[in-house]
Amino acid sequence: MQSILLFLTDILNQPAFLMGLIAFIGLIALHSPFNKVLTGTIKPILGYLMLSAGAGVIVTNLNPLGGIIEAGFNIRGVIPNNEAIVSVAQQLLGVETMSILVLGFVINLIIARFTKYKYIFLTGHHSFFLACLFSAVLQAAHFKDWQLILAGGFFLGSWSAISPAIGQRYTKQVTEDGGIAMGHFGSLGYYISAFIAKKVGNKADSFADTEISEKWGFLRDTTVTTGIVMVVIYLICSLVAGNEYMATITALNPVIYAILCGLQFAVGVAIVYNGVRLILGDLVPAFQGISQKLIPNSIPAVDCAVFFTFSPTAVVVGFIASFMGGLVGMLMLGGLGMALIIPGMVPHFFCGGTSGVFADKLGGKRGCIIASFIGGIFLAFLPALLLPALGDLGFQQTTFSDFDFAVWGILIGDLFTQFGQIAIYGLCFIILIALLIPYCFKSIKVVGDTKTYAELVESDK
């Protein structure tokens, strides 16, 4: 039984396989010829593998930067890192996490098939991270065995369908009705950024639509721009850290090392963009078979990096503004006597960059900078507030980093602390009602998806 569970977990934990499987089923449902089924199945897999390879290059070059900043600015504290805390959680709660992951995906499909929440969450590694979080916080709330798995699976499956729905009105505008939804558990942060940007900015003056003169024409090339910005950041931090520390991480001259890291980072971003183009080119058409034949009107919810291509400059601006917000948040935490959260470069790049895209498309340049900066402050405070809810896992010098993880962990932890397990069962009941009410009444639409793209654009004029 456990070997079957491991096999299913390996598939669901790999978004490349999941996307290929979904594309295959969709093309079969459309009665596509063999050659189209073959290419239409393999291309999304290759696209996601390319996206993962690019993300790997980015992460490989960002991780040393965190240490360089620590050494250079003499900062000590907790660095949020999903992968690190998941490895700790797996040693203690491996079977529970795998069971929650499988049950959560099944519940997501059932919800998409029978309710108005038509979103199928395809970012498997993020589902795995959230399954780890639920197993940790529910265990800390004294849940055991089947009760822990059932509650965790229900929360995971429900949120996989509900979280894309909440911000679909924003996602439609960002993608210009591209037929995809947000499938990433930093989603609440992106939607809040879009909301803030809409209030404080002007979407007509966005990075995505900026015309650049011929003199500065090289800035149109996102790879070049990203490379220049990152080289400057690496150089400043490396020089502040000093030769003595730099000698502990590289045998190269610090300046050469900084230039190489900055340019390799830009290469990683370029690989991500190419992977995204492969995914969107074949997954969305293949998904029509799912939405027409098997789960009517369903929408694929995909990784946050897929959204980078909709405003590439805003990714870099959002990252830097988010990081600045993280530094300010860290100082505020220190002033309040709370656990010091050192800005993790990986969450600030992926979450801050995606917030930048949403904010730029909804509120232009000013909205992008302000909203991403505020999002960075959230990325400092939320992991700090999450630490107590993680029980023993929260003392391993790391914590979950992304917005939704922290919100869920804090919510379940506080409910248990204040009211006991009965409050967590009550939360399950409230979510069940939220899923069923739109299904039972035709006049009620799902939150966030109440208007067509044309109506949304018209209402913003």
CSV table of C-alpha atoms in Angstrom, one decimal:
chain,number,residue,atom,x,y,z
A,1,MET,CA,0.0,0.0,0.0
A,2,GLN,CA,2.8,2.4,0.9
A,3,SER,CA,4.6,1.7,-2.4
A,4,ILE,CA,1.4,2.7,-4.3
A,5,LEU,CA,1.1,5.8,-2.2
A,6,LEU,CA,4.7,6.6,-2.9
A,7,PHE,CA,4.2,6.1,-6.7
A,8,LEU,CA,1.1,8.4,-6.7
A,9,THR,CA,3.0,11.0,-4.6
A,10,ASP,CA,5.9,11.0,-7.0
A,11,ILE,CA,3.5,11.8,-9.9
A,12,LEU,CA,1.5,14.4,-8.0
A,13,ASN,CA,4.7,16.0,-6.7
A,14,GLN,CA,6.0,16.5,-10.2
A,15,PRO,CA,4.1,19.2,-12.1
A,16,ALA,CA,5.8,18.1,-15.3
A,17,PHE,CA,4.1,14.7,-15.1
A,18,LEU,CA,0.9,16.2,-13.9
A,19,MET,CA,0.8,18.7,-16.8
A,20,GLY,CA,1.7,15.9,-19.3
A,21,LEU,CA,-1.0,13.6,-17.9
A,22,ILE,CA,-3.7,16.4,-18.0
A,23,ALA,CA,-2.7,17.3,-21.6
A,24,PHE,CA,-2.8,13.7,-22.6
A,25,ILE,CA,-6.3,13.2,-21.2
A,26,GLY,CA,-7.5,16.4,-22.8
A,27,LEU,CA,-6.2,15.5,-26.2
A,28,ILE,CA,-7.6,12.0,-26.0
A,29,ALA,CA,-11.0,13.5,-25.0
A,30,LEU,CA,-10.8,15.7,-28.1
A,31,HIS,CA,-10.1,12.6,-30.3
A,32,SER,CA,-6.8,14.2,-31.5
A,33,PRO,CA,-4.7,12.2,-34.0
A,34,PHE,CA,-1.7,10.2,-32.6
A,35,ASN,CA,1.0,12.7,-33.7
A,36,LYS,CA,-0.9,15.6,-31.9
A,37,VAL,CA,-1.4,13.5,-28.8
A,38,LEU,CA,2.4,12.7,-28.7
A,39,THR,CA,3.6,16.3,-29.3
A,40,GLY,CA,0.9,17.9,-27.2
A,41,THR,CA,1.7,15.6,-24.3
A,42,ILE,CA,5.5,15.9,-24.4
A,43,LYS,CA,5.8,19.7,-25.0
A,44,PRO,CA,4.1,20.8,-21.7
A,45,ILE,CA,6.4,18.2,-19.9
A,46,LEU,CA,9.5,19.7,-21.7
A,47,GLY,CA,8.2,23.2,-21.0
A,48,TYR,CA,7.9,22.6,-17.3
A,49,LEU,CA,11.2,20.8,-17.1
A,50,MET,CA,12.8,23.8,-18.8
A,51,LEU,CA,11.0,26.2,-16.4
A,52,SER,CA,12.3,24.0,-13.4
A,53,ALA,CA,15.8,24.1,-14.9
A,54,GLY,CA,15.7,27.8,-15.1
A,55,ALA,CA,14.3,28.1,-11.6
A,56,GLY,CA,17.1,25.8,-10.4
A,57,VAL,CA,19.7,28.2,-11.9
A,58,ILE,CA,18.0,31.1,-10.3
A,59,VAL,CA,17.9,29.4,-6.8
A,60,THR,CA,21.5,28.2,-7.1
A,61,ASN,CA,22.7,31.7,-7.6
A,62,LEU,CA,20.4,33.3,-5.1
A,63,ASN,CA,21.2,31.1,-2.1
A,64,PRO,CA,24.8,32.3,-1.7
A,65,LEU,CA,23.6,35.8,-1.9
A,66,GLY,CA,21.6,35.3,1.3
A,67,GLY,CA,24.8,34.2,3.1
A,68,ILE,CA,26.7,37.1,1.6
A,69,ILE,CA,24.1,39.6,2.9
A,70,GLU,CA,24.2,37.9,6.3
A,71,ALA,CA,28.0,38.2,6.5
A,72,GLY,CA,28.2,41.6,5.0
A,73,PHE,CA,25.6,43.3,7.1
A,74,ASN,CA,26.1,41.2,10.3
A,75,ILE,CA,22.5,39.9,10.4
A,76,ARG,CA,21.5,36.7,12.3
A,77,GLY,CA,18.0,35.3,12.3
A,78,VAL,CA,15.6,32.9,10.6
A,79,ILE,CA,15.8,32.5,6.9
A,80,PRO,CA,12.4,31.3,5.4
A,81,ASN,CA,12.9,28.4,3.0
A,82,ASN,CA,10.1,26.0,1.9
A,83,GLU,CA,12.5,23.3,0.8
A,84,ALA,CA,14.5,23.3,4.0
A,85,ILE,CA,11.5,23.0,6.4
A,86,VAL,CA,9.8,20.4,4.1
A,87,SER,CA,12.9,18.2,4.5
A,88,VAL,CA,12.5,18.4,8.2
A,89,ALA,CA,8.8,17.8,8.1
A,90,GLN,CA,9.2,14.7,5.9
A,91,GLN,CA,11.4,13.0,8.5
A,92,LEU,CA,8.7,13.2,11.1
A,93,LEU,CA,5.4,13.2,9.0
A,94,GLY,CA,6.2,11.5,5.7
A,95,VAL,CA,3.2,9.2,5.4
A,96,GLU,CA,0.8,11.8,6.6
A,97,THR,CA,2.1,14.3,4.1
A,98,MET,CA,1.9,11.9,1.2
A,99,SER,CA,-1.6,10.8,2.1
A,100,ILE,CA,-2.8,14.5,2.4
A,101,LEU,CA,-1.2,15.2,-1.0
A,102,VAL,CA,-3.1,12.4,-2.8
A,103,LEU,CA,-6.4,13.0,-1.0
A,104,GLY,CA,-6.1,16.7,-1.7
A,105,PHE,CA,-5.7,16.3,-5.4
A,106,VAL,CA,-8.7,13.9,-5.6
A,107,ILE,CA,-10.8,16.4,-3.6
A,108,ASN,CA,-9.7,19.2,-5.9
A,109,LEU,CA,-10.9,17.2,-9.0
A,110,ILE,CA,-14.3,16.5,-7.3
A,111,ILE,CA,-14.8,20.1,-6.4
A,112,ALA,CA,-13.9,21.2,-9.9
A,113,ARG,CA,-16.3,18.6,-11.4
A,114,PHE,CA,-19.3,19.2,-9.2
A,115,THR,CA,-19.2,22.8,-7.9
A,116,LYS,CA,-18.7,26.3,-9.5
A,117,TYR,CA,-15.0,26.4,-8.4
A,118,LYS,CA,-13.7,25.1,-11.8
A,119,TYR,CA,-9.9,25.3,-11.1
A,120,ILE,CA,-7.5,22.3,-11.3
A,121,PHE,CA,-4.3,23.1,-9.4
A,122,LEU,CA,-1.3,21.8,-11.4
A,123,THR,CA,1.7,23.1,-9.4
A,124,GLY,CA,2.4,19.8,-7.7
A,125,HIS,CA,5.4,20.8,-5.7
A,126,HIS,CA,3.5,23.7,-4.0
A,127,SER,CA,0.7,21.2,-3.2
A,128,PHE,CA,3.3,19.1,-1.6
A,129,PHE,CA,4.6,22.0,0.5
A,130,LEU,CA,1.1,22.9,1.6
A,131,ALA,CA,0.5,19.2,2.5
A,132,CYS,CA,3.6,19.4,4.7
A,133,LEU,CA,2.4,22.5,6.4
A,134,PHE,CA,-1.0,21.0,7.1
A,135,SER,CA,0.5,17.8,8.5
A,136,ALA,CA,2.8,19.9,10.8
A,137,VAL,CA,0.2,22.4,12.2
A,138,LEU,CA,-2.6,19.7,12.5
A,139,GLN,CA,-0.2,17.5,14.4
A,140,ALA,CA,0.7,20.4,16.6
A,141,ALA,CA,-3.1,20.8,17.2
A,142,HIS,CA,-3.2,17.1,18.4
A,143,PHE,CA,-4.8,15.6,15.3
A,144,LYS,CA,-3.7,12.0,14.6
A,145,ASP,CA,-4.1,9.2,12.0
A,146,TRP,CA,-7.1,9.4,9.7
A,147,GLN,CA,-8.5,12.6,11.3
A,148,LEU,CA,-5.2,14.4,10.5
A,149,ILE,CA,-5.2,13.1,6.9
A,150,LEU,CA,-8.9,13.8,6.3
A,151,ALA,CA,-8.7,17.3,7.6
A,152,GLY,CA,-5.4,18.1,5.8
A,153,GLY,CA,-6.7,16.6,2.5
A,154,PHE,CA,-9.9,18.6,2.7
A,155,PHE,CA,-8.1,21.8,3.4
A,156,LEU,CA,-5.6,21.2,0.6
A,157,GLY,CA,-8.2,20.2,-2.0
A,158,SER,CA,-10.5,23.0,-1.1
A,159,TRP,CA,-7.8,25.7,-1.1
A,160,SER,CA,-6.5,24.4,-4.5
A,161,ALA,CA,-9.9,25.2,-6.0
A,162,ILE,CA,-10.8,28.3,-4.0
A,163,SER,CA,-7.5,30.3,-4.1
A,164,PRO,CA,-7.4,30.6,-7.9
A,165,ALA,CA,-11.0,31.7,-7.8
A,166,ILE,CA,-10.5,34.5,-5.4
A,167,GLY,CA,-8.2,36.5,-7.7
A,168,GLN,CA,-9.4,35.3,-11.1
A,169,ARG,CA,-10.7,38.8,-11.9
A,170,TYR,CA,-7.1,40.1,-11.5
A,171,THR,CA,-5.6,37.1,-13.3
A,172,LYS,CA,-7.9,37.6,-16.3
A,173,GLN,CA,-6.6,41.2,-16.7
A,174,VAL,CA,-3.0,40.3,-16.2
A,175,THR,CA,-3.1,37.5,-18.9
A,176,GLU,CA,-5.7,39.4,-21.0
A,177,ASP,CA,-8.0,36.4,-20.6
A,178,GLY,CA,-5.3,33.8,-21.4
A,179,GLY,CA,-7.4,30.9,-20.2
A,180,ILE,CA,-5.2,30.2,-17.1
A,181,ALA,CA,-5.5,30.8,-13.4
A,182,MET,CA,-3.0,31.4,-10.6
A,183,GLY,CA,-1.8,28.0,-9.2
A,184,HIS,CA,0.7,29.1,-6.6
A,185,PHE,CA,0.3,29.4,-2.8
A,186,GLY,CA,1.6,32.9,-2.7
A,187,SER,CA,-1.7,33.8,-4.3
A,188,LEU,CA,-3.2,36.0,-1.5
A,189,GLY,CA,-0.1,38.2,-1.7
A,190,TYR,CA,-0.5,38.7,-5.5
A,191,TYR,CA,-4.2,39.6,-5.1
A,192,ILE,CA,-3.5,42.0,-2.3
A,193,SER,CA,-0.7,43.6,-4.4
A,194,ALA,CA,-3.1,43.9,-7.4
A,195,PHE,CA,-5.7,45.5,-5.1
A,196,ILE,CA,-3.3,48.0,-3.6
A,197,ALA,CA,-1.8,48.9,-7.0
A,198,LYS,CA,-5.2,49.5,-8.4
A,199,LYS,CA,-5.9,52.0,-5.6
A,200,VAL,CA,-2.6,53.9,-5.7
A,201,GLY,CA,-1.4,53.6,-9.3
A,202,ASN,CA,-2.3,54.2,-12.9
A,203,LYS,CA,-2.4,51.2,-15.1
A,204,ALA,CA,-1.9,53.3,-18.3
A,205,ASP,CA,1.7,54.0,-17.1
A,206,SER,CA,3.0,50.5,-16.8
A,207,PHE,CA,6.4,48.9,-17.2
A,208,ALA,CA,4.8,46.4,-19.7
A,209,ASP,CA,3.8,49.2,-22.1
A,210,THR,CA,6.7,51.6,-21.6
A,211,GLU,CA,8.3,52.8,-24.8
A,212,ILE,CA,12.1,53.0,-24.6
A,213,SER,CA,14.2,55.3,-26.8
A,214,GLU,CA,16.8,53.9,-29.2
A,215,LYS,CA,19.6,55.2,-27.0
A,216,TRP,CA,18.4,52.9,-24.2
A,217,GLY,CA,17.2,50.2,-26.5
A,218,PHE,CA,19.2,47.5,-24.8
A,219,LEU,CA,16.9,47.8,-21.8
A,220,ARG,CA,14.1,46.3,-23.9
A,221,ASP,CA,16.0,43.0,-23.7
A,222,THR,CA,14.9,41.6,-20.3
A,223,THR,CA,17.8,39.2,-20.1
A,224,VAL,CA,20.3,42.0,-20.4
A,225,THR,CA,18.4,44.3,-18.0
A,226,THR,CA,18.1,41.5,-15.4
A,227,GLY,CA,21.8,40.7,-15.8
A,228,ILE,CA,22.9,44.3,-15.3
A,229,VAL,CA,20.7,44.7,-12.2
A,230,MET,CA,21.8,41.5,-10.6
A,231,VAL,CA,25.5,42.1,-11.3
A,232,VAL,CA,25.2,45.4,-9.5
A,233,ILE,CA,23.5,43.8,-6.5
A,234,TYR,CA,26.0,41.0,-6.3
A,235,LEU,CA,29.0,43.4,-6.6
A,236,ILE,CA,27.7,45.7,-3.8
A,237,CYS,CA,27.0,42.8,-1.4
A,238,SER,CA,30.2,41.0,-2.2
A,239,LEU,CA,32.3,44.1,-1.6
A,240,VAL,CA,30.6,44.7,1.8
A,241,ALA,CA,31.0,41.1,2.8
A,242,GLY,CA,34.8,41.4,2.3
A,243,ASN,CA,37.4,39.1,0.8
A,244,GLU,CA,37.7,37.0,4.0
A,245,TYR,CA,34.1,35.8,3.8
A,246,MET,CA,34.1,35.5,0.0
A,247,ALA,CA,37.1,33.2,0.2
A,248,THR,CA,34.9,30.7,2.2
A,249,ILE,CA,32.4,30.3,-0.7
A,250,THR,CA,34.5,30.7,-3.8
A,251,ALA,CA,38.1,30.4,-5.0
A,252,LEU,CA,37.4,33.1,-7.7
A,253,ASN,CA,38.1,36.7,-7.3
A,254,PRO,CA,35.0,38.2,-5.6
A,255,VAL,CA,34.4,40.7,-8.5
A,256,ILE,CA,34.6,37.9,-11.1
A,257,TYR,CA,32.3,35.7,-8.9
A,258,ALA,CA,29.8,38.5,-8.5
A,259,ILE,CA,29.7,39.2,-12.2
A,260,LEU,CA,29.3,35.5,-13.1
A,261,CYS,CA,26.5,35.0,-10.5
A,262,GLY,CA,24.6,38.0,-11.8
A,263,LEU,CA,24.8,36.9,-15.4
A,264,GLN,CA,24.0,33.3,-14.6
A,265,PHE,CA,20.9,34.5,-12.7
A,266,ALA,CA,19.8,36.3,-15.9
A,267,VAL,CA,20.4,33.1,-17.9
A,268,GLY,CA,18.1,31.2,-15.5
A,269,VAL,CA,15.4,33.8,-16.0
A,270,ALA,CA,15.7,33.5,-19.8
A,271,ILE,CA,15.3,29.7,-19.5
A,272,VAL,CA,12.2,30.2,-17.4
A,273,TYR,CA,10.7,32.4,-20.1
A,274,ASN,CA,11.3,29.8,-22.9
A,275,GLY,CA,9.8,27.1,-20.7
A,276,VAL,CA,6.7,29.2,-20.1
A,277,ARG,CA,6.2,29.7,-23.8
A,278,LEU,CA,6.3,25.9,-24.4
A,279,ILE,CA,3.8,25.3,-21.6
A,280,LEU,CA,1.3,27.9,-22.7
A,281,GLY,CA,1.6,26.9,-26.4
A,282,ASP,CA,0.3,23.4,-25.8
A,283,LEU,CA,-1.2,23.0,-22.4
A,284,VAL,CA,-4.1,25.5,-22.8
A,285,PRO,CA,-5.3,24.0,-26.2
A,286,ALA,CA,-5.0,20.5,-24.8
A,287,PHE,CA,-6.9,21.5,-21.7
A,288,GLN,CA,-10.0,22.3,-23.8
A,289,GLY,CA,-10.6,18.5,-23.9
A,290,ILE,CA,-10.8,18.4,-20.1
A,291,SER,CA,-13.1,21.5,-20.0
A,292,GLN,CA,-15.4,20.4,-22.8
A,293,LYS,CA,-15.7,16.7,-22.1
A,294,LEU,CA,-14.7,15.7,-18.6
A,295,ILE,CA,-14.9,18.7,-16.2
A,296,PRO,CA,-17.0,21.3,-17.9
A,297,ASN,CA,-15.6,24.9,-18.0
A,298,SER,CA,-12.5,23.9,-15.9
A,299,ILE,CA,-9.4,26.1,-16.0
A,300,PRO,CA,-5.8,25.0,-15.4
A,301,ALA,CA,-4.1,26.8,-12.4
A,302,VAL,CA,-0.4,27.1,-13.2
A,303,ASP,CA,2.9,28.2,-11.5
A,304,CYS,CA,3.6,31.8,-10.7
A,305,ALA,CA,6.6,31.9,-13.0
A,306,VAL,CA,4.2,31.4,-16.0
A,307,PHE,CA,3.0,35.0,-15.3
A,308,PHE,CA,6.5,36.5,-15.7
A,309,THR,CA,6.2,36.9,-19.4
A,310,PHE,CA,3.3,39.2,-19.1
A,311,SER,CA,5.5,42.1,-17.7
A,312,PRO,CA,9.2,41.0,-17.6
A,313,THR,CA,10.5,44.3,-16.3
A,314,ALA,CA,8.0,44.3,-13.5
A,315,VAL,CA,9.5,41.0,-12.3
A,316,VAL,CA,12.8,42.7,-11.6
A,317,VAL,CA,11.3,45.8,-10.1
A,318,GLY,CA,8.9,43.8,-8.0
A,319,PHE,CA,11.8,41.6,-6.7
A,320,ILE,CA,13.9,44.6,-5.7
A,321,ALA,CA,10.9,46.5,-4.1
A,322,SER,CA,9.9,43.3,-2.3
A,323,PHE,CA,13.4,42.8,-1.0
A,324,MET,CA,13.5,46.4,0.3
A,325,GLY,CA,10.2,45.8,2.0
A,326,GLY,CA,11.7,42.6,3.6
A,327,LEU,CA,14.6,44.6,5.0
A,328,VAL,CA,12.3,47.2,6.5
A,329,GLY,CA,10.1,44.4,7.9
A,330,MET,CA,13.1,42.8,9.5
A,331,LEU,CA,14.0,46.0,11.2
A,332,MET,CA,10.4,46.4,12.4
A,333,LEU,CA,10.5,42.9,13.8
A,334,GLY,CA,13.7,43.6,15.6
A,335,GLY,CA,12.1,46.7,17.1
A,336,LEU,CA,9.1,44.8,18.3
A,337,GLY,CA,11.3,42.0,19.9
A,338,MET,CA,10.0,39.3,17.5
A,339,ALA,CA,11.9,36.6,15.7
A,340,LEU,CA,14.2,38.2,13.1
A,341,ILE,CA,13.2,37.1,9.6
A,342,ILE,CA,16.2,37.6,7.2
A,343,PRO,CA,14.8,38.3,3.7
A,344,GLY,CA,15.0,35.1,1.7
A,345,MET,CA,16.1,35.9,-1.8
A,346,VAL,CA,14.2,33.0,-3.4
A,347,PRO,CA,10.7,33.9,-2.0
A,348,HIS,CA,11.3,37.6,-2.6
A,349,PHE,CA,12.2,36.9,-6.3
A,350,PHE,CA,9.4,34.5,-7.1
A,351,CYS,CA,6.7,36.0,-4.9
A,352,GLY,CA,7.9,39.6,-5.2
A,353,GLY,CA,8.4,39.3,-8.9
A,354,THR,CA,4.9,37.9,-9.4
A,355,SER,CA,3.4,40.6,-7.2
A,356,GLY,CA,5.2,43.1,-9.4
A,357,VAL,CA,3.6,41.7,-12.5
A,358,PHE,CA,0.1,41.7,-11.0
A,359,ALA,CA,0.6,45.2,-9.6
A,360,ASP,CA,2.1,46.6,-12.8
A,361,LYS,CA,-0.8,45.4,-14.9
A,362,LEU,CA,-3.4,46.7,-12.5
A,363,GLY,CA,-1.7,49.9,-11.2
A,364,GLY,CA,1.3,50.7,-13.4
A,365,LYS,CA,4.8,51.6,-12.3
A,366,ARG,CA,3.8,53.4,-9.1
A,367,GLY,CA,1.5,50.6,-8.1
A,368,CYS,CA,4.1,48.0,-8.9
A,369,ILE,CA,6.7,49.6,-6.6
A,370,ILE,CA,4.4,50.4,-3.7
A,371,ALA,CA,2.5,47.2,-3.7
A,372,SER,CA,5.6,45.0,-4.0
A,373,PHE,CA,7.3,46.9,-1.2
A,374,ILE,CA,4.2,46.3,1.1
A,375,GLY,CA,4.2,42.7,0.0
A,376,GLY,CA,7.8,42.4,1.1
A,377,ILE,CA,6.9,43.6,4.6
A,378,PHE,CA,4.2,40.9,4.7
A,379,LEU,CA,6.9,38.3,3.7
A,380,ALA,CA,8.8,39.4,6.9
A,381,PHE,CA,6.0,39.4,9.3
A,382,LEU,CA,3.9,36.4,8.3
A,383,PRO,CA,6.8,33.8,8.6
A,384,ALA,CA,7.6,35.3,12.1
A,385,LEU,CA,4.0,34.9,13.2
A,386,LEU,CA,3.9,31.4,11.8
A,387,LEU,CA,6.8,30.0,13.9
A,388,PRO,CA,4.8,29.2,17.0
A,389,ALA,CA,2.1,27.3,15.0
A,390,LEU,CA,4.8,24.9,13.6
A,391,GLY,CA,5.5,23.3,17.0
A,392,ASP,CA,8.8,21.5,17.1
A,393,LEU,CA,9.4,22.2,13.4
A,394,GLY,CA,9.5,25.9,13.9
A,395,PHE,CA,12.8,25.8,15.8
A,396,GLN,CA,15.0,24.6,13.0
A,397,GLN,CA,16.2,28.1,12.0
A,398,THR,CA,13.8,28.1,9.1
A,399,THR,CA,10.1,28.4,8.3
A,400,PHE,CA,7.6,28.5,5.4
A,401,SER,CA,8.0,31.6,3.3
A,402,ASP,CA,5.1,32.1,1.0
A,403,PHE,CA,1.9,34.1,1.8
A,404,ASP,CA,-0.8,31.3,1.8
A,405,PHE,CA,1.3,28.9,3.8
A,406,ALA,CA,1.8,31.5,6.6
A,407,VAL,CA,-1.9,32.5,6.6
A,408,TRP,CA,-3.1,28.9,6.9
A,409,GLY,CA,-0.6,28.0,9.5
A,410,ILE,CA,-1.4,31.1,11.7
A,411,LEU,CA,-5.1,30.5,11.2
A,412,ILE,CA,-5.1,26.9,12.3
A,413,GLY,CA,-2.6,27.5,15.1
A,414,ASP,CA,-4.6,30.4,16.5
A,415,LEU,CA,-8.0,28.6,16.2
A,416,PHE,CA,-6.6,25.6,18.2
A,417,THR,CA,-4.9,27.8,20.8
A,418,GLN,CA,-8.1,29.8,21.4
A,419,PHE,CA,-10.9,27.3,21.0
A,420,GLY,CA,-9.4,23.8,20.6
A,421,GLN,CA,-10.0,21.2,17.9
A,422,ILE,CA,-13.7,22.0,17.6
A,423,ALA,CA,-12.8,25.3,16.0
A,424,ILE,CA,-10.8,23.5,13.2
A,425,TYR,CA,-13.8,21.3,12.5
A,426,GLY,CA,-15.9,24.4,12.4
A,427,LEU,CA,-13.5,25.9,9.8
A,428,CYS,CA,-14.0,22.7,7.7
A,429,PHE,CA,-17.8,23.3,7.9
A,430,ILE,CA,-17.5,26.9,6.9
A,431,ILE,CA,-15.4,26.0,3.8
A,432,LEU,CA,-17.9,23.3,2.9
A,433,ILE,CA,-20.7,25.8,3.0
A,434,ALA,CA,-18.7,28.2,0.8
A,435,LEU,CA,-18.2,25.5,-1.7
A,436,LEU,CA,-21.9,24.4,-1.8
A,437,ILE,CA,-23.8,27.6,-1.7
A,438,PRO,CA,-22.9,28.8,-5.2
A,439,TYR,CA,-23.6,25.3,-6.4
A,440,CYS,CA,-27.1,25.2,-4.8
A,441,PHE,CA,-28.2,28.7,-6.1
A,442,LYS,CA,-27.9,29.5,-9.8
A,443,SER,CA,-27.9,33.3,-9.2
A,444,ILE,CA,-24.8,33.1,-7.0
A,445,LYS,CA,-21.4,33.3,-8.8
A,446,VAL,CA,-18.0,32.3,-7.4
A,447,VAL,CA,-16.1,35.1,-5.8
A,448,GLY,CA,-13.5,36.8,-8.1
A,449,ASP,CA,-15.0,35.5,-11.4
A,450,THR,CA,-18.2,37.5,-11.6
A,451,LYS,CA,-17.4,39.4,-14.8
A,452,THR,CA,-16.1,38.6,-18.3
A,453,TYR,CA,-12.8,40.0,-19.4
A,454,ALA,CA,-14.5,42.6,-21.6
A,455,GLU,CA,-16.7,43.8,-18.6
A,456,LEU,CA,-13.6,44.0,-16.4
A,457,VAL,CA,-11.7,46.1,-18.8
A,458,GLU,CA,-14.7,48.3,-19.5
A,459,SER,CA,-15.3,48.9,-15.7
A,460,ASP,CA,-11.7,50.1,-15.3
A,461,LYS,CA,-12.0,52.9,-17.9
